[in-house]
Amino acid sequence: MKPVKVGIAGLGTVGSGTVNVLQRNAQEIARRIGRPIEIAHIGARRPNPACSIDGIRVSADVFELARDPELDILVELIGGTTTARELVLTAIEHGKHIVTANKALIAEHGNAIFRAAHERGVDVAFEASVAGGIPILKALGEGLAANHIKWVAGIINGTGNFILTEMRDKGRDFADVLKEAQALGYAEADPTFDVEGIDAAHKLTILASIAFGIPLQFSKVYTEGISRITAEDIKAADYFGYCIKHLGIAKDTGHGVELRVHPTLIPKEVLLASVNGVMNAVMIDGDAVGPTLFYGAGAGAEPTASAVVADVIELGRALTVDHDERVPYLGFHADAMSEMPVLSIDEVECSFYIRLHVQDRTGVLADITRILSDKGISIEAMYQKDVDDNEPVPVVLMTHRIRESAMREALEQIAALDAVLDDIMRIRVETLDA
């Protein structure tokens, strides 16, 4: 059979890794697909010494790939959402299948892209957009397709996980570890997308759509970062038997879907608590299979390229299959997507870790517990550290489950007390019980 002709737009870290994997494993890939895959066209402004592109047509204008009549598949690896969106829609218009590692593109514009692809009868594959080399989207949409998914929880940003791991293991401050992460190349000069949870929110949007059969709704994800976590919080969590992780959580509550990214206390014995450094992991609870854990490298040239090339292989196999007989983009047929609402963060119920500093004054704790009690919030455990006279007293509370809105209102009242100093830290607690 004739080769599957592929164009690769973008020759950065993932693009060069994709070239290397396709070239190195060409024979094995051909055995899997039943025909060879040929890199016929590359879109890049300059070569990358990390890979060899000798004999391959190269264009500085990536839109030449979208219009190239020889290509069967366009692999979009340029990143961003503006040029990438235009490139993908142009390629779809010219009848090309799409593979992308671009989580922001799918999370923010996926609904429109899928509509265009369906009308043109082509496929869009995006396994590499979530958790790098972990084949989590195929597992969720196909391997676990028999299940009603109850919840998904994941460490889906390696930079944040590296920072929290270093803070826990070495007692370092957030700012200090962030500088090291930037020096090592784990964090960008502007780390906002990673440490404030935006990158994880993009990925959670995609996971939730495949898990629950709902449209992509990035704008409805509650997002909170880790920049306010202190070494004091790490130690207090450990005292209570917990570990702090920056999680993306999607839950089907029966009356709506929770979509949230935030620092989370999880019990030390939960498998996710042992995922350290830059590694990623996603935990899924299905009604039939129970809890499952998927672990691996969430970024990097060849781990991500592994997922990109797997999508190329899948589309190569499907070239002779009628479009309507292929696996739907989000695992559910377009006309069967659910209109289940996404709940606001105020409607979420969970336990809370609260850390505050107060003046060493009689009656302060009584005032705090009274406010909590008035809002129906019961305390499960309390930790108060001894300090020198006249020093602010750090107080840490663990509460039972309560609605987010009640906790927010209580903390607003507590913050207004004269004896309460500086900002109050609130971290949600999840046991991740099956």
mmCIF file of N, CA and C in Angstrom, residues 334-398:
data_model
loop_
_atom_site.group_PDB
_atom_site.id
_atom_site.type_symbol
_atom_site.label_atom_id
_atom_site.label_comp_id
_atom_site.label_asym_id
_atom_site.label_seq_id
_atom_site.Cartn_x
_atom_site.Cartn_y
_atom_site.Cartn_z
ATOM 1 N N ALA A 334 -21.449 13.076 18.613
ATOM 2 C CA ALA A 334 -21.759 14.502 18.760
ATOM 3 C C ALA A 334 -23.207 14.743 19.149
ATOM 4 N N ASP A 335 -24.128 13.933 18.611
ATOM 5 C CA ASP A 335 -25.547 14.142 18.916
ATOM 6 C C ASP A 335 -25.964 13.501 20.237
ATOM 7 N N ALA A 336 -24.992 12.924 20.965
ATOM 8 C CA ALA A 336 -25.304 12.297 22.256
ATOM 9 C C ALA A 336 -24.574 12.972 23.409
ATOM 10 N N MET A 337 -24.010 14.148 23.172
ATOM 11 C CA MET A 337 -23.321 14.860 24.244
ATOM 12 C C MET A 337 -24.317 15.332 25.299
ATOM 13 N N SER A 338 -23.902 15.307 26.548
ATOM 14 C CA SER A 338 -24.776 15.667 27.663
ATOM 15 C C SER A 338 -24.753 17.175 27.916
ATOM 16 N N GLU A 339 -25.902 17.697 28.312
ATOM 17 C CA GLU A 339 -26.003 19.112 28.691
ATOM 18 C C GLU A 339 -25.910 19.274 30.212
ATOM 19 N N MET A 340 -25.360 18.278 30.892
ATOM 20 C CA MET A 340 -25.212 18.340 32.338
ATOM 21 C C MET A 340 -24.448 19.607 32.727
ATOM 22 N N PRO A 341 -24.964 20.405 33.677
ATOM 23 C CA PRO A 341 -24.333 21.685 33.983
ATOM 24 C C PRO A 341 -23.008 21.524 34.722
ATOM 25 N N VAL A 342 -22.143 22.505 34.548
ATOM 26 C CA VAL A 342 -20.917 22.587 35.332
ATOM 27 C C VAL A 342 -21.224 23.433 36.565
ATOM 28 N N LEU A 343 -20.969 22.880 37.742
ATOM 29 C CA LEU A 343 -21.296 23.556 38.987
ATOM 30 C C LEU A 343 -20.294 24.671 39.287
ATOM 31 N N SER A 344 -20.773 25.744 39.910
ATOM 32 C CA SER A 344 -19.863 26.789 40.365
ATOM 33 C C SER A 344 -19.113 26.290 41.590
ATOM 34 N N ILE A 345 -17.976 26.900 41.879
ATOM 35 C CA ILE A 345 -17.183 26.445 43.022
ATOM 36 C C ILE A 345 -17.958 26.606 44.325
ATOM 37 N N ASP A 346 -18.884 27.555 44.412
ATOM 38 C CA ASP A 346 -19.672 27.738 45.638
ATOM 39 C C ASP A 346 -20.556 26.542 45.949
ATOM 40 N N GLU A 347 -20.862 25.722 44.949
ATOM 41 C CA GLU A 347 -21.736 24.572 45.152
ATOM 42 C C GLU A 347 -20.974 23.302 45.531
ATOM 43 N N VAL A 348 -19.650 23.356 45.508
ATOM 44 C CA VAL A 348 -18.833 22.182 45.800
ATOM 45 C C VAL A 348 -18.794 21.934 47.304
ATOM 46 N N GLU A 349 -18.822 20.666 47.697
ATOM 47 C CA GLU A 349 -18.693 20.279 49.095
ATOM 48 C C GLU A 349 -17.409 19.500 49.310
ATOM 49 N N CYS A 350 -16.619 19.896 50.304
ATOM 50 C CA CYS A 350 -15.436 19.120 50.669
ATOM 51 C C CYS A 350 -14.991 19.545 52.062
ATOM 52 N N SER A 351 -13.995 18.856 52.580
ATOM 53 C CA SER A 351 -13.379 19.259 53.838
ATOM 54 C C SER A 351 -12.331 20.326 53.538
ATOM 55 N N PHE A 352 -11.910 21.041 54.580
ATOM 56 C CA PHE A 352 -10.965 22.133 54.378
ATOM 57 C C PHE A 352 -9.842 22.100 55.409
ATOM 58 N N TYR A 353 -8.674 22.524 54.952
ATOM 59 C CA TYR A 353 -7.529 22.862 55.797
ATOM 60 C C TYR A 353 -7.495 24.385 55.866
ATOM 61 N N ILE A 354 -7.453 24.944 57.078
ATOM 62 C CA ILE A 354 -7.418 26.394 57.266
ATOM 63 C C ILE A 354 -6.189 26.739 58.100
ATOM 64 N N ARG A 355 -5.368 27.675 57.593
ATOM 65 C CA ARG A 355 -4.202 28.140 58.352
ATOM 66 C C ARG A 355 -4.305 29.649 58.520
ATOM 67 N N LEU A 356 -4.163 30.112 59.766
ATOM 68 C CA LEU A 356 -4.217 31.539 60.029
ATOM 69 C C LEU A 356 -3.271 31.900 61.171
ATOM 70 N N HIS A 357 -2.930 33.170 61.271
ATOM 71 C CA HIS A 357 -2.101 33.663 62.372
ATOM 72 C C HIS A 357 -2.935 34.657 63.175
ATOM 73 N N VAL A 358 -2.906 34.491 64.493
ATOM 74 C CA VAL A 358 -3.716 35.347 65.359
ATOM 75 C C VAL A 358 -2.845 35.932 66.466
ATOM 76 N N GLN A 359 -3.312 37.025 67.034
ATOM 77 C CA GLN A 359 -2.658 37.591 68.201
ATOM 78 C C GLN A 359 -2.927 36.700 69.419
ATOM 79 N N ASP A 360 -1.924 36.594 70.277
ATOM 80 C CA ASP A 360 -2.046 35.751 71.471
ATOM 81 C C ASP A 360 -2.916 36.482 72.490
ATOM 82 N N ARG A 361 -4.226 36.349 72.294
ATOM 83 C CA ARG A 361 -5.193 37.100 73.085
ATOM 84 C C ARG A 361 -6.320 36.173 73.529
ATOM 85 N N THR A 362 -6.779 36.334 74.721
ATOM 86 C CA THR A 362 -7.864 35.509 75.257
ATOM 87 C C THR A 362 -9.136 35.695 74.433
ATOM 88 N N GLY A 363 -9.777 34.582 74.104
ATOM 89 C CA GLY A 363 -11.061 34.633 73.416
ATOM 90 C C GLY A 363 -10.996 34.592 71.907
ATOM 91 N N VAL A 364 -9.791 34.642 71.336
ATOM 92 C CA VAL A 364 -9.682 34.661 69.870
ATOM 93 C C VAL A 364 -10.200 33.354 69.279
ATOM 94 N N LEU A 365 -9.732 32.226 69.816
ATOM 95 C CA LEU A 365 -10.176 30.935 69.277
ATOM 96 C C LEU A 365 -11.671 30.740 69.485
ATOM 97 N N ALA A 366 -12.188 31.246 70.596
ATOM 98 C CA ALA A 366 -13.632 31.134 70.836
ATOM 99 C C ALA A 366 -14.417 31.889 69.776
ATOM 100 N N ASP A 367 -13.919 33.072 69.387
ATOM 101 C CA ASP A 367 -14.591 33.846 68.337
ATOM 102 C C ASP A 367 -14.563 33.100 67.002
ATOM 103 N N ILE A 368 -13.423 32.494 66.713
ATOM 104 C CA ILE A 368 -13.284 31.773 65.439
ATOM 105 C C ILE A 368 -14.210 30.566 65.404
ATOM 106 N N THR A 369 -14.204 29.766 66.460
ATOM 107 C CA THR A 369 -15.054 28.564 66.483
ATOM 108 C C THR A 369 -16.537 28.933 66.483
ATOM 109 N N ARG A 370 -16.875 30.073 67.101
ATOM 110 C CA ARG A 370 -18.277 30.506 67.077
ATOM 111 C C ARG A 370 -18.728 30.839 65.661
ATOM 112 N N ILE A 371 -17.878 31.550 64.910
ATOM 113 C CA ILE A 371 -18.223 31.893 63.522
ATOM 114 C C ILE A 371 -18.392 30.624 62.691
ATOM 115 N N LEU A 372 -17.475 29.682 62.864
ATOM 116 C CA LEU A 372 -17.573 28.425 62.118
ATOM 117 C C LEU A 372 -18.856 27.682 62.481
ATOM 118 N N SER A 373 -19.152 27.638 63.756
ATOM 119 C CA SER A 373 -20.351 26.938 64.206
ATOM 120 C C SER A 373 -21.617 27.586 63.651
ATOM 121 N N ASP A 374 -21.637 28.914 63.621
ATOM 122 C CA ASP A 374 -22.808 29.620 63.093
ATOM 123 C C ASP A 374 -23.067 29.271 61.628
ATOM 124 N N LYS A 375 -22.000 28.910 60.900
ATOM 125 C CA LYS A 375 -22.139 28.542 59.485
ATOM 126 C C LYS A 375 -22.293 27.033 59.297
ATOM 127 N N GLY A 376 -22.446 26.297 60.394
ATOM 128 C CA GLY A 376 -22.628 24.849 60.308
ATOM 129 C C GLY A 376 -21.351 24.093 60.028
ATOM 130 N N ILE A 377 -20.198 24.686 60.352
ATOM 131 C CA ILE A 377 -18.897 24.071 60.061
ATOM 132 C C ILE A 377 -18.334 23.477 61.340
ATOM 133 N N SER A 378 -18.098 22.174 61.311
ATOM 134 C CA SER A 378 -17.535 21.503 62.485
ATOM 135 C C SER A 378 -16.053 21.228 62.268
ATOM 136 N N ILE A 379 -15.288 21.307 63.354
ATOM 137 C CA ILE A 379 -13.839 21.126 63.304
ATOM 138 C C ILE A 379 -13.500 19.663 63.572
ATOM 139 N N GLU A 380 -12.710 19.081 62.698
ATOM 140 C CA GLU A 380 -12.280 17.693 62.884
ATOM 141 C C GLU A 380 -11.011 17.622 63.716
ATOM 142 N N ALA A 381 -10.072 18.563 63.477
ATOM 143 C CA ALA A 381 -8.804 18.561 64.215
ATOM 144 C C ALA A 381 -8.248 19.974 64.238
ATOM 145 N N MET A 382 -7.405 20.235 65.261
ATOM 146 C CA MET A 382 -6.799 21.566 65.386
ATOM 147 C C MET A 382 -5.345 21.400 65.789
ATOM 148 N N TYR A 383 -4.504 22.297 65.266
ATOM 149 C CA TYR A 383 -3.073 22.265 65.566
ATOM 150 C C TYR A 383 -2.641 23.690 65.855
ATOM 151 N N GLN A 384 -2.036 23.931 67.036
ATOM 152 C CA GLN A 384 -1.574 25.264 67.410
ATOM 153 C C GLN A 384 -0.123 25.169 67.841
ATOM 154 N N LYS A 385 0.715 25.951 67.194
ATOM 155 C CA LYS A 385 2.151 25.884 67.455
ATOM 156 C C LYS A 385 2.531 26.851 68.575
ATOM 157 N N ASP A 386 3.388 26.402 69.501
ATOM 158 C CA ASP A 386 3.858 27.272 70.573
ATOM 159 C C ASP A 386 4.828 28.308 70.015
ATOM 160 N N VAL A 387 4.701 29.541 70.472
ATOM 161 C CA VAL A 387 5.585 30.628 70.036
ATOM 162 C C VAL A 387 5.997 31.446 71.257
ATOM 163 N N ASP A 388 6.956 32.341 71.045
ATOM 164 C CA ASP A 388 7.380 33.234 72.118
ATOM 165 C C ASP A 388 6.265 34.223 72.444
ATOM 166 N N ASP A 389 6.316 34.776 73.632
ATOM 167 C CA ASP A 389 5.318 35.761 74.039
ATOM 168 C C ASP A 389 5.246 36.911 73.056
ATOM 169 N N ASN A 390 4.031 37.371 72.815
ATOM 170 C CA ASN A 390 3.753 38.520 71.937
ATOM 171 C C ASN A 390 3.989 38.228 70.450
ATOM 172 N N GLU A 391 4.341 37.003 70.113
ATOM 173 C CA GLU A 391 4.483 36.633 68.701
ATOM 174 C C GLU A 391 3.129 36.158 68.166
ATOM 175 N N PRO A 392 2.853 36.373 66.862
ATOM 176 C CA PRO A 392 1.613 35.835 66.279
ATOM 177 C C PRO A 392 1.563 34.315 66.423
ATOM 178 N N VAL A 393 0.397 33.813 66.744
ATOM 179 C CA VAL A 393 0.226 32.373 66.970
ATOM 180 C C VAL A 393 -0.329 31.723 65.701
ATOM 181 N N PRO A 394 0.405 30.751 65.095
ATOM 182 C CA PRO A 394 -0.147 30.037 63.942
ATOM 183 C C PRO A 394 -1.151 28.971 64.392
ATOM 184 N N VAL A 395 -2.314 28.991 63.783
ATOM 185 C CA VAL A 395 -3.375 28.034 64.116
ATOM 186 C C VAL A 395 -3.801 27.334 62.828
ATOM 187 N N VAL A 396 -3.885 26.017 62.875
ATOM 188 C CA VAL A 396 -4.315 25.229 61.721
ATOM 189 C C VAL A 396 -5.528 24.403 62.123
ATOM 190 N N LEU A 397 -6.559 24.445 61.294
ATOM 191 C CA LEU A 397 -7.796 23.701 61.528
ATOM 192 C C LEU A 397 -8.063 22.762 60.367
ATOM 193 N N MET A 398 -8.628 21.601 60.682
ATOM 194 C CA MET A 398 -9.164 20.702 59.660
ATOM 195 C C MET A 398 -10.660 20.583 59.934
#
